[in-house]
């Protein structure tokens, strides 16, 4: 009988011991899971999409690599690093923000390094080489105009080409501005400019904001560019009151 009690007692002790070990292991595993969950919650809390979008925007704007392949390798490398920094659970959102950031920089960012690198891949480097070069006696001028985008000001550049001698259209001026991201500082990039010049008109050719020599943060696809052109017309009405404004030629699709 005593032997039976001894066996039962030993068995209970073993069960209690094993139960304690199992409970201890279970507690450790549970604690590790809780700790990892806390880390994940903390990591997710640290990932602020708006703040991260600003980080991506700043990173892209800071790049100056003249080769488009190397430029995108840098973007890809940084994106992969951010998966580890902010967690795989945010990977899809990180990818979306990078895609949006690259598209925004290409389409809207003033003096975009992405656009400048891509345009180099075109056979004629994105400009009409045949017609490069300003017409005779063209002079550039810079004025400070309001920037409705942020309430500040920008420096807007335009080029005034006087009419040919003996022209019957000497008192008429054609107002023009270039195509999307047109590099006007390298010469007229609109064939129409040559047409009007040969007809004897004066030409006022305005650099779009955030393009060529004009300052500004963003291309706005006409939203504020129209106000910039009006500012130039008002300026020349004051400085050249004898001139009449007869046409305005606008092209947003860049001639390649």
mmCIF file of C-alpha atoms in Angstrom:
data_model
loop_
_atom_site.group_PDB
_atom_site.id
_atom_site.type_symbol
_atom_site.label_atom_id
_atom_site.label_comp_id
_atom_site.label_asym_id
_atom_site.label_seq_id
_atom_site.Cartn_x
_atom_site.Cartn_y
_atom_site.Cartn_z
ATOM 1 C CA UNK A 1 0.000 0.000 0.000
ATOM 2 C CA UNK A 2 2.819 2.315 0.938
ATOM 3 C CA UNK A 3 4.459 1.401 -2.361
ATOM 4 C CA UNK A 4 1.318 2.427 -4.225
ATOM 5 C CA UNK A 5 1.216 5.757 -2.420
ATOM 6 C CA UNK A 6 4.860 6.240 -3.194
ATOM 7 C CA UNK A 7 4.259 5.609 -6.923
ATOM 8 C CA UNK A 8 1.228 7.885 -6.929
ATOM 9 C CA UNK A 9 3.161 10.565 -5.060
ATOM 10 C CA UNK A 10 6.103 10.261 -7.424
ATOM 11 C CA UNK A 11 3.776 10.392 -10.442
ATOM 12 C CA UNK A 12 2.018 13.479 -9.113
ATOM 13 C CA UNK A 13 5.353 15.130 -8.418
ATOM 14 C CA UNK A 14 6.515 14.321 -11.940
ATOM 15 C CA UNK A 15 3.280 15.675 -13.404
ATOM 16 C CA UNK A 16 3.540 18.795 -11.313
ATOM 17 C CA UNK A 17 7.141 19.251 -12.342
ATOM 18 C CA UNK A 18 6.394 18.677 -15.994
ATOM 19 C CA UNK A 19 3.319 20.841 -15.745
ATOM 20 C CA UNK A 20 5.408 23.608 -14.284
ATOM 21 C CA UNK A 21 7.986 23.279 -17.080
ATOM 22 C CA UNK A 22 5.286 23.232 -19.750
ATOM 23 C CA UNK A 23 3.607 26.209 -18.175
ATOM 24 C CA UNK A 24 6.971 27.980 -18.001
ATOM 25 C CA UNK A 25 7.744 27.281 -21.680
ATOM 26 C CA UNK A 26 4.222 28.322 -22.626
ATOM 27 C CA UNK A 27 4.648 31.545 -20.706
ATOM 28 C CA UNK A 28 7.946 32.284 -22.473
ATOM 29 C CA UNK A 29 6.426 31.610 -25.898
ATOM 30 C CA UNK A 30 3.405 33.738 -25.059
ATOM 31 C CA UNK A 31 5.665 36.513 -23.783
ATOM 32 C CA UNK A 32 7.676 36.395 -27.012
ATOM 33 C CA UNK A 33 4.492 36.619 -29.074
ATOM 34 C CA UNK A 34 3.269 39.554 -27.022
ATOM 35 C CA UNK A 35 6.669 41.226 -27.358
ATOM 36 C CA UNK A 36 6.662 40.747 -31.152
ATOM 37 C CA UNK A 37 3.097 42.047 -31.339
ATOM 38 C CA UNK A 38 4.134 45.115 -29.387
ATOM 39 C CA UNK A 39 7.054 45.623 -31.776
ATOM 40 C CA UNK A 40 4.764 45.283 -34.764
ATOM 41 C CA UNK A 41 2.266 47.734 -33.311
ATOM 42 C CA UNK A 42 5.106 50.117 -32.508
ATOM 43 C CA UNK A 43 6.541 49.733 -36.025
ATOM 44 C CA UNK A 44 3.132 50.334 -37.583
ATOM 45 C CA UNK A 45 2.650 53.379 -35.370
ATOM 46 C CA UNK A 46 6.016 54.687 -36.550
ATOM 47 C CA UNK A 47 4.927 54.370 -40.193
ATOM 48 C CA UNK A 48 3.041 57.527 -41.037
ATOM 49 C CA UNK A 49 2.075 57.454 -44.747
ATOM 50 C CA UNK A 50 2.006 61.236 -45.109
ATOM 51 C CA UNK A 51 5.355 61.631 -43.402
ATOM 52 C CA UNK A 52 6.810 58.793 -45.467
ATOM 53 C CA UNK A 53 5.508 60.364 -48.689
ATOM 54 C CA UNK A 54 7.398 63.536 -47.744
ATOM 55 C CA UNK A 55 10.535 61.449 -47.142
ATOM 56 C CA UNK A 56 10.235 59.857 -50.587
ATOM 57 C CA UNK A 57 9.608 63.247 -52.213
ATOM 58 C CA UNK A 58 12.697 64.743 -50.559
ATOM 59 C CA UNK A 59 14.847 61.740 -51.494
ATOM 60 C CA UNK A 60 13.838 61.943 -55.161
ATOM 61 C CA UNK A 61 14.360 65.715 -55.365
ATOM 62 C CA UNK A 62 17.827 65.424 -53.820
ATOM 63 C CA UNK A 63 19.096 63.123 -56.588
ATOM 64 C CA UNK A 64 21.340 64.526 -59.321
ATOM 65 C CA UNK A 65 22.430 61.356 -61.111
ATOM 66 C CA UNK A 66 22.628 62.121 -64.857
ATOM 67 C CA UNK A 67 21.984 58.488 -65.846
ATOM 68 C CA UNK A 68 18.377 57.276 -65.693
ATOM 69 C CA UNK A 69 19.419 53.673 -65.034
ATOM 70 C CA UNK A 70 21.563 54.584 -62.026
ATOM 71 C CA UNK A 71 18.861 56.934 -60.809
ATOM 72 C CA UNK A 72 16.216 54.213 -60.680
ATOM 73 C CA UNK A 73 18.670 51.782 -59.076
ATOM 74 C CA UNK A 74 18.971 54.284 -56.220
ATOM 75 C CA UNK A 75 15.191 54.493 -55.955
ATOM 76 C CA UNK A 76 14.866 50.690 -55.870
ATOM 77 C CA UNK A 77 17.639 50.302 -53.300
ATOM 78 C CA UNK A 78 16.085 52.862 -50.981
ATOM 79 C CA UNK A 79 12.634 51.295 -51.348
ATOM 80 C CA UNK A 80 13.976 47.855 -50.348
ATOM 81 C CA UNK A 81 15.743 49.376 -47.337
ATOM 82 C CA UNK A 82 12.456 50.918 -46.263
ATOM 83 C CA UNK A 83 10.778 47.491 -46.202
ATOM 84 C CA UNK A 84 13.137 46.550 -43.394
ATOM 85 C CA UNK A 85 12.867 49.898 -41.695
ATOM 86 C CA UNK A 86 9.087 50.059 -41.592
ATOM 87 C CA UNK A 87 8.197 46.356 -41.739
ATOM 88 C CA UNK A 88 6.972 43.980 -44.402
ATOM 89 C CA UNK A 89 3.400 44.654 -43.283
ATOM 90 C CA UNK A 90 3.759 48.117 -44.864
ATOM 91 C CA UNK A 91 5.423 46.875 -48.053
ATOM 92 C CA UNK A 92 2.453 47.406 -50.381
ATOM 93 C CA UNK A 93 1.845 50.916 -49.128
ATOM 94 C CA UNK A 94 5.546 51.734 -49.444
ATOM 95 C CA UNK A 95 5.492 50.517 -53.069
ATOM 96 C CA UNK A 96 2.432 52.647 -53.821
ATOM 97 C CA UNK A 97 3.991 55.761 -52.299
ATOM 98 C CA UNK A 98 7.189 55.263 -54.317
ATOM 99 C CA UNK A 99 5.210 54.851 -57.527
ATOM 100 C CA UNK A 100 3.174 57.975 -56.817
ATOM 101 C CA UNK A 101 6.305 59.916 -55.846
ATOM 102 C CA UNK A 102 8.131 59.066 -59.070
ATOM 103 C CA UNK A 103 5.085 59.898 -61.199
ATOM 104 C CA UNK A 104 4.552 63.196 -59.384
ATOM 105 C CA UNK A 105 8.183 64.201 -59.786
ATOM 106 C CA UNK A 106 8.138 63.364 -63.486
ATOM 107 C CA UNK A 107 4.861 65.143 -64.260
ATOM 108 C CA UNK A 108 4.702 68.122 -61.908
ATOM 109 C CA UNK A 109 7.986 68.786 -60.111
ATOM 110 C CA UNK A 110 9.844 71.824 -61.352
ATOM 111 C CA UNK A 111 13.115 70.961 -63.092
ATOM 112 C CA UNK A 112 12.605 67.220 -62.562
ATOM 113 C CA UNK A 113 15.785 65.140 -62.649
ATOM 114 C CA UNK A 114 13.694 62.137 -63.782
ATOM 115 C CA UNK A 115 12.303 64.041 -66.752
ATOM 116 C CA UNK A 116 15.700 65.515 -67.627
ATOM 117 C CA UNK A 117 17.293 62.049 -67.622
ATOM 118 C CA UNK A 118 14.515 60.428 -69.631
ATOM 119 C CA UNK A 119 14.517 63.144 -72.280
ATOM 120 C CA UNK A 120 18.170 62.348 -72.984
ATOM 121 C CA UNK A 121 17.113 58.956 -74.311
ATOM 122 C CA UNK A 122 15.238 60.530 -77.220
ATOM 123 C CA UNK A 123 17.053 60.612 -80.574
ATOM 124 C CA UNK A 124 17.113 64.419 -80.675
ATOM 125 C CA UNK A 125 17.385 64.945 -76.909
ATOM 126 C CA UNK A 126 13.854 66.255 -76.747
ATOM 127 C CA UNK A 127 14.361 69.408 -78.789
ATOM 128 C CA UNK A 128 13.946 70.356 -82.406
ATOM 129 C CA UNK A 129 17.624 70.647 -83.322
ATOM 130 C CA UNK A 130 16.857 72.028 -86.769
ATOM 131 C CA UNK A 131 15.253 75.164 -85.353
ATOM 132 C CA UNK A 132 17.430 75.737 -82.293
ATOM 133 C CA UNK A 133 18.691 79.255 -81.765
ATOM 134 C CA UNK A 134 16.972 82.544 -81.067
ATOM 135 C CA UNK A 135 15.948 84.904 -83.810
ATOM 136 C CA UNK A 136 18.030 88.089 -84.391
ATOM 137 C CA UNK A 137 17.911 90.815 -81.722
ATOM 138 C CA UNK A 138 16.053 88.637 -79.220
ATOM 139 C CA UNK A 139 16.490 89.831 -75.644
ATOM 140 C CA UNK A 140 15.526 88.064 -72.452
ATOM 141 C CA UNK A 141 13.945 89.776 -69.492
ATOM 142 C CA UNK A 142 13.041 88.650 -65.995
ATOM 143 C CA UNK A 143 10.216 89.996 -63.846
ATOM 144 C CA UNK A 144 8.917 89.137 -60.391
ATOM 145 C CA UNK A 145 5.296 88.055 -60.488
ATOM 146 C CA UNK A 146 2.810 86.723 -57.912
ATOM 147 C CA UNK A 147 2.755 83.002 -57.288
ATOM 148 C CA UNK A 148 -0.878 82.182 -56.569
ATOM 149 C CA UNK A 149 0.125 78.682 -55.614
ATOM 150 C CA UNK A 150 1.575 79.723 -52.257
ATOM 151 C CA UNK A 151 1.057 83.478 -51.986
ATOM 152 C CA UNK A 152 4.720 84.228 -52.700
ATOM 153 C CA UNK A 153 6.478 85.285 -55.879
ATOM 154 C CA UNK A 154 8.438 83.675 -58.698
ATOM 155 C CA UNK A 155 10.933 84.912 -61.246
ATOM 156 C CA UNK A 156 9.411 84.640 -64.709
ATOM 157 C CA UNK A 157 11.584 84.856 -67.816
ATOM 158 C CA UNK A 158 10.446 85.814 -71.314
ATOM 159 C CA UNK A 159 12.124 86.594 -74.638
ATOM 160 C CA UNK A 160 11.106 89.480 -76.857
ATOM 161 C CA UNK A 161 11.978 89.295 -80.541
ATOM 162 C CA UNK A 162 11.399 92.500 -82.533
ATOM 163 C CA UNK A 163 9.854 92.351 -85.972
ATOM 164 C CA UNK A 164 11.846 92.262 -89.176
ATOM 165 C CA UNK A 165 12.737 95.574 -90.725
ATOM 166 C CA UNK A 166 10.174 96.903 -93.162
ATOM 167 C CA UNK A 167 7.428 94.717 -91.768
ATOM 168 C CA UNK A 168 3.825 95.845 -92.084
ATOM 169 C CA UNK A 169 3.097 94.089 -88.773
ATOM 170 C CA UNK A 170 5.611 96.087 -86.758
ATOM 171 C CA UNK A 171 3.034 97.155 -84.191
ATOM 172 C CA UNK A 172 1.661 93.638 -83.612
ATOM 173 C CA UNK A 173 3.032 91.107 -81.177
ATOM 174 C CA UNK A 174 2.357 87.389 -80.971
ATOM 175 C CA UNK A 175 2.372 86.053 -77.410
ATOM 176 C CA UNK A 176 3.570 82.473 -77.095
ATOM 177 C CA UNK A 177 4.778 80.015 -74.554
ATOM 178 C CA UNK A 178 6.481 76.705 -75.020
ATOM 179 C CA UNK A 179 5.350 73.120 -74.802
ATOM 180 C CA UNK A 180 5.306 71.004 -71.690
ATOM 181 C CA UNK A 181 8.717 71.379 -70.036
ATOM 182 C CA UNK A 182 10.021 73.142 -73.147
ATOM 183 C CA UNK A 183 13.657 74.178 -72.766
ATOM 184 C CA UNK A 184 13.173 77.629 -74.221
ATOM 185 C CA UNK A 185 16.574 78.805 -72.995
ATOM 186 C CA UNK A 186 18.112 76.543 -75.666
ATOM 187 C CA UNK A 187 16.119 78.208 -78.421
ATOM 188 C CA UNK A 188 12.582 78.335 -79.727
ATOM 189 C CA UNK A 189 11.025 74.905 -79.633
ATOM 190 C CA UNK A 190 7.865 75.830 -81.558
ATOM 191 C CA UNK A 191 7.798 75.813 -85.317
ATOM 192 C CA UNK A 192 5.022 78.400 -85.145
ATOM 193 C CA UNK A 193 7.498 80.950 -83.790
ATOM 194 C CA UNK A 194 9.371 80.878 -87.082
ATOM 195 C CA UNK A 195 6.142 81.247 -89.033
ATOM 196 C CA UNK A 196 5.125 84.419 -87.201
ATOM 197 C CA UNK A 197 8.656 85.826 -87.254
ATOM 198 C CA UNK A 198 8.825 85.407 -91.027
ATOM 199 C CA UNK A 199 5.467 87.193 -91.302
ATOM 200 C CA UNK A 200 7.023 90.187 -89.589
ATOM 201 C CA UNK A 201 5.419 90.067 -86.151
ATOM 202 C CA UNK A 202 7.080 90.837 -82.854
ATOM 203 C CA UNK A 203 7.218 87.764 -80.624
ATOM 204 C CA UNK A 204 6.908 87.557 -76.859
ATOM 205 C CA UNK A 205 7.946 84.052 -75.828
ATOM 206 C CA UNK A 206 7.274 83.252 -72.167
ATOM 207 C CA UNK A 207 9.061 80.557 -70.203
ATOM 208 C CA UNK A 208 6.566 78.449 -68.277
ATOM 209 C CA UNK A 209 6.933 78.421 -64.516
ATOM 210 C CA UNK A 210 9.171 75.685 -63.126
ATOM 211 C CA UNK A 211 10.612 75.276 -66.620
ATOM 212 C CA UNK A 212 13.718 76.554 -68.402
ATOM 213 C CA UNK A 213 14.907 79.739 -66.655
ATOM 214 C CA UNK A 214 11.666 80.555 -64.820
ATOM 215 C CA UNK A 215 11.469 79.603 -61.160
ATOM 216 C CA UNK A 216 8.608 77.871 -59.384
ATOM 217 C CA UNK A 217 8.081 74.557 -57.651
ATOM 218 C CA UNK A 218 5.526 72.857 -59.855
ATOM 219 C CA UNK A 219 4.143 72.641 -63.379
ATOM 220 C CA UNK A 220 0.392 73.286 -63.101
ATOM 221 C CA UNK A 221 -0.728 72.528 -66.668
ATOM 222 C CA UNK A 222 -2.170 75.981 -67.258
ATOM 223 C CA UNK A 223 -3.757 76.614 -63.870
ATOM 224 C CA UNK A 224 -1.264 79.347 -62.975
ATOM 225 C CA UNK A 225 0.741 79.553 -66.210
ATOM 226 C CA UNK A 226 -2.164 81.524 -67.703
ATOM 227 C CA UNK A 227 -1.788 84.144 -64.956
ATOM 228 C CA UNK A 228 1.955 84.304 -65.643
ATOM 229 C CA UNK A 229 1.344 85.112 -69.311
ATOM 230 C CA UNK A 230 -1.194 87.800 -68.361
ATOM 231 C CA UNK A 231 1.405 89.322 -66.032
ATOM 232 C CA UNK A 232 3.803 89.568 -68.991
ATOM 233 C CA UNK A 233 1.176 91.177 -71.210
ATOM 234 C CA UNK A 234 0.498 93.759 -68.508
ATOM 235 C CA UNK A 235 4.226 94.367 -68.157
ATOM 236 C CA UNK A 236 4.732 94.939 -71.873
ATOM 237 C CA UNK A 237 1.629 97.115 -72.082
ATOM 238 C CA UNK A 238 3.454 99.423 -69.679
ATOM 239 C CA UNK A 239 6.883 99.215 -71.292
ATOM 240 C CA UNK A 240 5.812 98.983 -74.944
ATOM 241 C CA UNK A 241 2.455 100.765 -75.192
ATOM 242 C CA UNK A 242 2.751 101.126 -78.973
ATOM 243 C CA UNK A 243 2.476 97.366 -79.518
ATOM 244 C CA UNK A 244 -0.783 95.513 -80.126
ATOM 245 C CA UNK A 245 -1.417 91.974 -78.945
ATOM 246 C CA UNK A 246 -3.006 90.008 -81.709
ATOM 247 C CA UNK A 247 -2.415 86.310 -81.105
ATOM 248 C CA UNK A 248 -1.618 83.848 -78.416
ATOM 249 C CA UNK A 249 -0.224 80.479 -79.384
ATOM 250 C CA UNK A 250 -0.078 77.776 -76.755
ATOM 251 C CA UNK A 251 1.149 74.214 -77.010
ATOM 252 C CA UNK A 252 1.176 71.884 -74.049
ATOM 253 C CA UNK A 253 2.177 68.764 -75.930
ATOM 254 C CA UNK A 254 5.950 68.920 -76.227
ATOM 255 C CA UNK A 255 7.202 68.532 -79.807
ATOM 256 C CA UNK A 256 9.726 65.707 -79.833
#
